[in-house]
Coordinates of C-alpha atoms in Angstrom, one line a residue:
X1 CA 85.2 115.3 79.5
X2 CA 88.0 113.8 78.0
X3 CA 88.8 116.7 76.1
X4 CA 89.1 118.7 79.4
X5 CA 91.2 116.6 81.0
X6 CA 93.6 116.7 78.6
X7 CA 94.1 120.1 78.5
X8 CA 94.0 120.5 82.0
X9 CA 96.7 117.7 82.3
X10 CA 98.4 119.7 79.2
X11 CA 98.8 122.4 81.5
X12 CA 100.1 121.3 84.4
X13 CA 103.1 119.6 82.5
X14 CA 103.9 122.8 80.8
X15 CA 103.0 125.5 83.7
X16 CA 107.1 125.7 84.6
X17 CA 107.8 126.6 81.0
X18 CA 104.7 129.0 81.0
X19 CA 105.7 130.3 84.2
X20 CA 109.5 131.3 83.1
X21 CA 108.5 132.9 80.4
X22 CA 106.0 135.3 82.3
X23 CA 108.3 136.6 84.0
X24 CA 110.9 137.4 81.2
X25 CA 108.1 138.6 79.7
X26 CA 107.9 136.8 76.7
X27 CA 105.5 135.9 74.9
X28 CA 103.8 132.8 75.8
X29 CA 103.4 130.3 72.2
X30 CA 100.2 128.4 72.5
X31 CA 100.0 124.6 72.6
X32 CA 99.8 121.8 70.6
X33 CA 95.6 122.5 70.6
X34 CA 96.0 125.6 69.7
X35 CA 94.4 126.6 73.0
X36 CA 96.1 129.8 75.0
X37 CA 95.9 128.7 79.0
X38 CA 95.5 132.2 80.7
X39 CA 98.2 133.0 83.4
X40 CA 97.4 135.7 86.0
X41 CA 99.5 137.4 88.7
X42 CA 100.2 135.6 92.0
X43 CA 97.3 135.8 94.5
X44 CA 99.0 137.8 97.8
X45 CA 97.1 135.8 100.1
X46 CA 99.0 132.5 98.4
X47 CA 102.2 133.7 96.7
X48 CA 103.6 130.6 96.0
X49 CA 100.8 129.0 93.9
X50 CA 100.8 130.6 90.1
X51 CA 96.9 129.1 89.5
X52 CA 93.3 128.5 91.0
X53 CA 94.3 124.7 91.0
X54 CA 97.4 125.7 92.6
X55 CA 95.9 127.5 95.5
X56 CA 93.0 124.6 96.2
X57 CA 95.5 122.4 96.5
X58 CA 97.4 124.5 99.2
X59 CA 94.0 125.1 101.0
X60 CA 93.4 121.4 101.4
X61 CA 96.9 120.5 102.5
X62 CA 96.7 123.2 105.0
X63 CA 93.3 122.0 106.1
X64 CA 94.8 118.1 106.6
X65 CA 98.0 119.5 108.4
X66 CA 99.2 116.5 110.7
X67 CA 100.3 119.0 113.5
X68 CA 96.4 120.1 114.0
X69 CA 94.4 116.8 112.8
X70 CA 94.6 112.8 112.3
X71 CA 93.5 111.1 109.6
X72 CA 91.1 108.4 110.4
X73 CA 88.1 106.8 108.4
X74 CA 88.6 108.4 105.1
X75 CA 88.8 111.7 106.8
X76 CA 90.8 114.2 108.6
X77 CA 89.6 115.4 112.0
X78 CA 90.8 117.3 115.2
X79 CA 91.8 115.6 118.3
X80 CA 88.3 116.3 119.7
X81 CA 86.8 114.4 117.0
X82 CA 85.3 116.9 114.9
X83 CA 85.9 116.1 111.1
X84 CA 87.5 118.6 109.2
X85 CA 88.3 117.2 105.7
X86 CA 86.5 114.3 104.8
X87 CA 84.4 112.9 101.4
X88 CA 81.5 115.7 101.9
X89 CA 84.3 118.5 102.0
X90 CA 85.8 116.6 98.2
X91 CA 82.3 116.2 97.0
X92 CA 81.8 119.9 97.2
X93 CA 84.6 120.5 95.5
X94 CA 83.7 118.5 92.7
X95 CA 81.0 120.5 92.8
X96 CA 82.8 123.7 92.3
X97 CA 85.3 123.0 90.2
X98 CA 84.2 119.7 88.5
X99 CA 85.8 115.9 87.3
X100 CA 88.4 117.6 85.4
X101 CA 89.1 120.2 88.0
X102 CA 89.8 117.0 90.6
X103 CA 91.7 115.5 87.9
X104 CA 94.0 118.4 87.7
X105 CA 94.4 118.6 91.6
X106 CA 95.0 115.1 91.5
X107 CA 98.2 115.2 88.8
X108 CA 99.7 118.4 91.1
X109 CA 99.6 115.8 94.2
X110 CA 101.2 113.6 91.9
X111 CA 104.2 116.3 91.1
X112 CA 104.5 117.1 94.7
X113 CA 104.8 113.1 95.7
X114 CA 107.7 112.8 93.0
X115 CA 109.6 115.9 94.5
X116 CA 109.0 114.6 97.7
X117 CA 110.5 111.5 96.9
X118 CA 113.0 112.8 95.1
X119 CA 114.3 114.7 98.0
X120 CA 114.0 111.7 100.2
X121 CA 116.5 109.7 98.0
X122 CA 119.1 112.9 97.5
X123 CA 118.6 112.9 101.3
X124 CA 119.6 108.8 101.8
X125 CA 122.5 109.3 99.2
X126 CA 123.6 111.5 101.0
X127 CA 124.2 110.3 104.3
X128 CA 127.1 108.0 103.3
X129 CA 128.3 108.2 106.9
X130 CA 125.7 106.0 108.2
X131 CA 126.4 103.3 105.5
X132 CA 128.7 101.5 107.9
X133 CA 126.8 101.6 110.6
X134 CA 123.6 100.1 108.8
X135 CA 126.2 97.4 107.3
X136 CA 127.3 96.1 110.6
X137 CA 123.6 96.6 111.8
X138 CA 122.1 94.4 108.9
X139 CA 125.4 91.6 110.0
X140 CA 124.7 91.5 113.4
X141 CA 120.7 91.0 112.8
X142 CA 121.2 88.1 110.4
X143 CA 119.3 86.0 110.0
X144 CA 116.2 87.3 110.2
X145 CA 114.1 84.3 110.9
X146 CA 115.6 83.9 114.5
X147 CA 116.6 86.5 117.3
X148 CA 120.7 87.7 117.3
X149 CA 122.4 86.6 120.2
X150 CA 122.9 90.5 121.1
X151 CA 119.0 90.5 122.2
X152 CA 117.3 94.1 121.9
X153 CA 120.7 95.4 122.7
X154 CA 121.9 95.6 118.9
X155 CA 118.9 97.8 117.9
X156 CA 119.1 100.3 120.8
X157 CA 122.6 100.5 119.9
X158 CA 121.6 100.9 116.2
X159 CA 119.0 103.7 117.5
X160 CA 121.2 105.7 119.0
X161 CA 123.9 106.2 115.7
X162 CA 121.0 107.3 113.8
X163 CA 118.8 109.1 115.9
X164 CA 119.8 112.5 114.0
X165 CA 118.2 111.1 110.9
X166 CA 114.9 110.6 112.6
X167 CA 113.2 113.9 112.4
X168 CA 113.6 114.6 108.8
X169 CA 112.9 111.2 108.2
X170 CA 109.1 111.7 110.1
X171 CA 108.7 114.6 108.0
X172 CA 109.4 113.5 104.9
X173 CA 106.9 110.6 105.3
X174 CA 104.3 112.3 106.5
X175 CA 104.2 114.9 103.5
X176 CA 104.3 111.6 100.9
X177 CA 101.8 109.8 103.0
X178 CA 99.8 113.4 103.3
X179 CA 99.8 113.8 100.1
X180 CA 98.7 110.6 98.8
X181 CA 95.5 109.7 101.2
X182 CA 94.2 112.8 99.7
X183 CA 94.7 111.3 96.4
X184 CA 93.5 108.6 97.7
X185 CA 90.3 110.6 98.4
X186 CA 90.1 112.5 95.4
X187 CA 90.3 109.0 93.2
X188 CA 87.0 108.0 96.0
X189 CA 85.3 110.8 95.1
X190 CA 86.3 110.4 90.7
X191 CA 84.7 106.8 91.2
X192 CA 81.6 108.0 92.7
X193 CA 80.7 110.7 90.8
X194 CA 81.0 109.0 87.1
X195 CA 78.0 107.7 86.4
X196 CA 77.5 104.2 85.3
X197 CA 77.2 105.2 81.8
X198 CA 80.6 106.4 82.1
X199 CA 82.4 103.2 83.9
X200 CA 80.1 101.2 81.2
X201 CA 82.1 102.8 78.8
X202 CA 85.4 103.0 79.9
X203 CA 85.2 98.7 80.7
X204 CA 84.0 98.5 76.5
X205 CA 87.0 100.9 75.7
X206 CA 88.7 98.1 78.1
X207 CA 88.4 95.2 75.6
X208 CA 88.3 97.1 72.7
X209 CA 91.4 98.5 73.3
X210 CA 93.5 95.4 74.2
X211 CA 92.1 93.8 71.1
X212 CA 93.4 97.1 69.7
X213 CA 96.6 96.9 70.6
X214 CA 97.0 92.5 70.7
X215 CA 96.2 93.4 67.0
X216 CA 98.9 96.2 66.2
X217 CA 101.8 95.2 68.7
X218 CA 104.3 95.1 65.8
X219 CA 103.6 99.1 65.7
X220 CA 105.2 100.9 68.1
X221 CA 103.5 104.5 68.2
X222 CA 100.3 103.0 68.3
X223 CA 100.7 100.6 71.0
X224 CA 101.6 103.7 72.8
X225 CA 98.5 105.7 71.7
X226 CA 96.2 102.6 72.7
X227 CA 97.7 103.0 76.0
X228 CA 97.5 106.5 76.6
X229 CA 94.2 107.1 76.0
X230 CA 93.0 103.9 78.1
X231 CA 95.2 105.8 80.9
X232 CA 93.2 108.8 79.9
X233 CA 90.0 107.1 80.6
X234 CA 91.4 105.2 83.9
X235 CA 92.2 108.9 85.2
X236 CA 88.8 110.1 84.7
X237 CA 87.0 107.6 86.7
X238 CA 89.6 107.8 89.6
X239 CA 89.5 103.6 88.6
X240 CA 93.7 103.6 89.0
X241 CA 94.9 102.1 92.4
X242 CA 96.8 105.7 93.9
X243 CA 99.1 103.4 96.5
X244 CA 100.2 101.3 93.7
X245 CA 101.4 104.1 91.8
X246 CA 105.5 103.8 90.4
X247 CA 106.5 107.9 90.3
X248 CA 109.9 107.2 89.3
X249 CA 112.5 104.6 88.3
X250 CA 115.1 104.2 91.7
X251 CA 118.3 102.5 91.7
X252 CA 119.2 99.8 94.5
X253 CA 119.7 101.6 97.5
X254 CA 121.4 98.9 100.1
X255 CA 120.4 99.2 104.0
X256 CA 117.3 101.2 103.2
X257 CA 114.6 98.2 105.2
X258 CA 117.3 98.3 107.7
X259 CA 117.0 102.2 107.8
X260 CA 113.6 102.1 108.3
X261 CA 113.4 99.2 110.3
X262 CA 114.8 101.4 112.8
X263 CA 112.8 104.1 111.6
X264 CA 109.4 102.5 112.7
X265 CA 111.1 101.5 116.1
X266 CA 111.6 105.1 116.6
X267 CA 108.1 106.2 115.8
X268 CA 106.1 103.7 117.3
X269 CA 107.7 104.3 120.6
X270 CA 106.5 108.0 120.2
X271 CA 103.1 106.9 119.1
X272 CA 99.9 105.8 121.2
X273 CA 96.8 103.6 119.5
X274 CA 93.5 105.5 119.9
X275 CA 90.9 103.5 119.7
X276 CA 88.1 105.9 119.0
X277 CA 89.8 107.2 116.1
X278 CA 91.4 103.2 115.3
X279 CA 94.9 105.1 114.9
X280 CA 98.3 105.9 115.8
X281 CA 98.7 109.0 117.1
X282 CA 100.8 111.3 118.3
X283 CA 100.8 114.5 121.2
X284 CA 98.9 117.6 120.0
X285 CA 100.8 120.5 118.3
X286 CA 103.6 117.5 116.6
X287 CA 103.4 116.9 112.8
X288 CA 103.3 113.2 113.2
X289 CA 100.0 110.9 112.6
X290 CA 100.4 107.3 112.1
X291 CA 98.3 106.6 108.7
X292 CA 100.6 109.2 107.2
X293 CA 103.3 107.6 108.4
X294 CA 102.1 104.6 107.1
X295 CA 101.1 106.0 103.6
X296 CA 104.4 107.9 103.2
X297 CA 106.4 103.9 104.3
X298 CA 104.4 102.4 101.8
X299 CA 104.8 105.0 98.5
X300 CA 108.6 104.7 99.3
X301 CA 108.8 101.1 98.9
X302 CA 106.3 101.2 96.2
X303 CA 109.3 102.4 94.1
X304 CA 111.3 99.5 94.9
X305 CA 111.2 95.6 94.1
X306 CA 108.4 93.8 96.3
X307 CA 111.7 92.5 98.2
X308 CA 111.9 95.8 99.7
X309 CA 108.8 95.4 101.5
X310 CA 109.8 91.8 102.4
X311 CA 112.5 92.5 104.3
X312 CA 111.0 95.4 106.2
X313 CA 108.1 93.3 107.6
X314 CA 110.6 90.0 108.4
X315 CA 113.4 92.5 110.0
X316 CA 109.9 94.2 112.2
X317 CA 108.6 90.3 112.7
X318 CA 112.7 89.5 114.1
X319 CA 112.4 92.5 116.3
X320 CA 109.1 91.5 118.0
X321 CA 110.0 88.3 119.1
X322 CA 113.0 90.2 120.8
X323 CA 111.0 92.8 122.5
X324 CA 108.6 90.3 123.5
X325 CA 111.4 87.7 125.0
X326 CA 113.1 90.8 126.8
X327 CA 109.6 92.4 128.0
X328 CA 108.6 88.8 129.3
X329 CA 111.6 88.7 131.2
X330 CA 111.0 91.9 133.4
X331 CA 107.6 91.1 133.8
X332 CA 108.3 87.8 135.6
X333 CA 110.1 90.3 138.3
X334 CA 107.8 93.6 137.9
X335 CA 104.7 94.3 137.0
X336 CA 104.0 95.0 133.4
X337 CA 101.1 94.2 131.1
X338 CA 101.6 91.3 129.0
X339 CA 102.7 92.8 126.3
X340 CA 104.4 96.3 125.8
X341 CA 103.1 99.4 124.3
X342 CA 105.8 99.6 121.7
X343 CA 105.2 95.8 120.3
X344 CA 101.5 96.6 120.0
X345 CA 102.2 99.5 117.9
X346 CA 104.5 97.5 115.5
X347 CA 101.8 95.3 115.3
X348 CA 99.2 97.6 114.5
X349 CA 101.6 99.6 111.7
X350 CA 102.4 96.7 110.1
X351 CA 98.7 95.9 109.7
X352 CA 97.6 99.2 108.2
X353 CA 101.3 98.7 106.3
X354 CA 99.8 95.8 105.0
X355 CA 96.3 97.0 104.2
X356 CA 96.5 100.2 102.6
X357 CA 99.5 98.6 100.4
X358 CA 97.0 95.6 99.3
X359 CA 99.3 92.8 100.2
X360 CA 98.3 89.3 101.0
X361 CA 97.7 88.6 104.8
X362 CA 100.1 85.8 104.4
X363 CA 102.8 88.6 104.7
X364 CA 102.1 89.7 108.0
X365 CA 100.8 86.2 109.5
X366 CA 104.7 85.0 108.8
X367 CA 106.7 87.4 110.9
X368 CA 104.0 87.8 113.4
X369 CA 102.2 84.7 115.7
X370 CA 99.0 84.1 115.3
X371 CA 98.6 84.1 119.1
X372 CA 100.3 87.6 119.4
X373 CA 97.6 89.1 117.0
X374 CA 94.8 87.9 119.3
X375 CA 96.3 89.3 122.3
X376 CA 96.9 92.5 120.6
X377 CA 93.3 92.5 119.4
X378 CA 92.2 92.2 122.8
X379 CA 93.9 94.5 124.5
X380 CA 92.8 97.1 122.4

C-alpha cells in the first residue's frame, strides 16, 4: 500500500511537467521507479482535469457547492435536509478507487488549498490602499481589553472603507474552507478503513522510528528519510490533523486580524443560525455557508503565528461588548430581544472557530462572558 501511495503521490507532483510535455509532444522520460504513468486526452465532459483523480475531485467539489448545499454534521446537504455528500458517499468511493486512490484525491485538495492561499495573500498585498485605513482602525480600537470611546461607531465606519473587499474575501474562504472539510472527510474515511493491523503497525513504526532517528541525528539525509517515510505511513491512515496543516511559509502581514475582524462582522450580519442543521447559513442560491467560512478563517491563520488567532478572537471579544452596550441601550427605549442577531452569530463562529481549529476553551471563555454564552445557548 505503501508502494502505491508513493507513486500515486509521485505523480501528482510531476503531472505539470508530464502535462507540458504532452502537448509539445515530447516524449515523456519515466520516473525515478522506472514506472511510465499513462496520460490520456482530456475528457470533453471535464476539460480542465488531465486525469481520473482529476475529474473525481471536480465531481465532489461540484457536489458540495456552497451555493446549492450547507455543510453540517460531517456532511453536505440541501436546504431541505436531504444529504448529498456525506461519509457513505466517501466510503463508496474508497470502494471504487481504493486507500491510495483517496490518498491521491487528498494531496490534489492539498495543491488546490496552497493556490488558494496563494492567491489570497497576492490578493492582501495587493490592496496597499487599505493599509491606512486598517492602521488608523487598529489605533482607534486599542486596547483591546476595553471598548474605544468611539462605541460601534469606529467599526461601521471601518465597514464601510472596506466593504469592496468583502465579496472576494467570502469567496476565497469558502473555497479553502470547501476544500479542506472534504479533506477533512477523506482523512475520516483513511482512519476507518485501515484495519487495526494497519494502525498497530504504523504506532510500532512510531517508536521505532524516533529511536531511529534519536540514534542518527548527526546524519542529515537520514534524519530526513526517517521522517519521510513515517509521513508516508501518517498519510495512509488519514492519522495527520488536516486543520493543522502549514501549506506554506507566509511573511508578517500587519492589519490582517483587523482585516478580518471586519470580515466576520460583515458575514455574520448576512448569516442566520439554523438550528436543525446547528449552522450558519446563508439565503438559497448565495455561495456562502458558515462552516466554510469558518474552515477557510481557520486554514488562513493556520499559516501564521498562534498570535494571529489571538488577536482575531480578543478584537471579536472587544467588539461584542460594544454591540451588546449599544443594543442594550435601544432596547431600554424599543423593543428588541435581549440580545442581537448579529452578537449571537459572533458567538457561535467563534465557537466552531475554536473547535474545528482544536484550541483550548480558555480562548474563547476570555473575550466572551460566561453569562453571554448561557444566554446565547438558550436562545437558540
Amino acid at each position: 500500500l505503501l508502494c502505491c501511495c508513493a507513486k500515486r503521490v509521485s505523480f501528482l507532483s510531476i503531472r505539470h511537467e508530464l502535462m507540458n510535455m504532452t502537448q509539445k509532444k515530447t516524449p515523456i522520460p519515466p520516473p525515478d521507479n522506472g514506472v511510465f504513468i499513462p496520460l490520456f486526452a482530456r475528457s470533453e465532459g471535464d476539460s480542465s482535469a488531465a486525469s481520473f483523480v482529476g475529474r473525481t475531485l471536480n465531481a465532489l467539489i461540484y457536489l458540495t457547492e456552497p451555493k446549492y448545499t450547507i455543510y453540517s454534521n460531517h456532511g453536505w446537504y440541501f436546504y431541505s435536509g436531504e444529504q448529498v455528500c456525506g461519509m457513505k458517499t466517501i466510503s463508496s468511493l474508497r470502494n471504487a478507487i481504493g486507500i491510495e486512490g483517496l490518498v491521491g484525491i487528498e494531496k490534489l485538495l492539498s495543491c488546490k488549498i496552497k493556490s488558494e492561499l496563494s492567491r489570497f495573500f497576492k490578493f492582501y498585498t495587493n490592496i496597499q490602499t487599505y493599509g491606512t485605513i486598517l492602521e488608523q482602525f487598529r489605533d482607534a480600537i486599542f486596547p483591546e481589553w476595553k471598548c474605544p470611546k468611539g462605541g460601534v461607531t469606529i467599526y461601521e465606519t471601518a465597514l464601510k472603507k472596506v466593504v469592496k473587499l468583502m465579496s472576494p474575501m467570502t469567496k476565497s474562504f469558502c473555497r479553502i474552507g470547501q476544500f479542506q472539510l472534504l479533506r477533512k472527510m477523506l482523512k475520516t474515511e483513511l482512519r476507518v478503513s485501515v484495519d487495526a493491523k494497519v494502525l498497530h503497525s504504523c504506532v510500532v513504526a512510531n517508536k521505532g522510528m524516533m529511536i531511529n532517528l534519536a540514534q542518527n541525528a548527526h546524519t542529515k539525509s537520514k534524519t530526513i528519510d526517517t521522517l519521510g517515510r513515517f509521513s508516508d505511513s501518517l498519510v495512509l491512515c488519514g492519522l495527520a490533523n488536516p486543520m493543522a496543516t502549514i501549506f506554506m511559509h507566509t511573511n508578517s502581514l500587519e492589519g490582517l486580524p483587523s482585516l478580518i475582524t471586519l470580515f466576520v462582522i460583515h458575514s455574520m450580519r448576512e448569516l442566520t443560525f439554523d438550528s436543525d442543521f446547528g449552522a450558519l447559513v446563508g439565503k438559497e442560491d448565495e455561495s456562502i455557508d458558515g462552516w466554510l467560512l469558518v474552515a477557510g478563517v481557520a486554514t488562513v491563520l493556520r499559516q501564521f503565528n498562534a498570535a494571529y488567532t489571538k488577536s482575531l478572537f480578543a478584537l471579536l471579544g472587544q467588539y461584542l461588548k460594544c454591540s451588546m452596550a449599544s443594543h442594550l441601550a435601544k432596547a431600554r427605549t424599543e423593543e428588541l430581544p435581549r440580545i442581537s442577531t448579529e452578537a449571537k452569530n459572533i458567538v457561535i463562529f467563534m465557537r466552531q472557530l475554536r473547535s474545528i481549529s482544536d484550541l483550548d476553551s480558555s480562548i474563547l471563555f476570555q473575550q466572551v462572558p460566561q453569562h453571554l454564552m448561557e444566554m446565547i445557548e438558550a436562545s437558540s
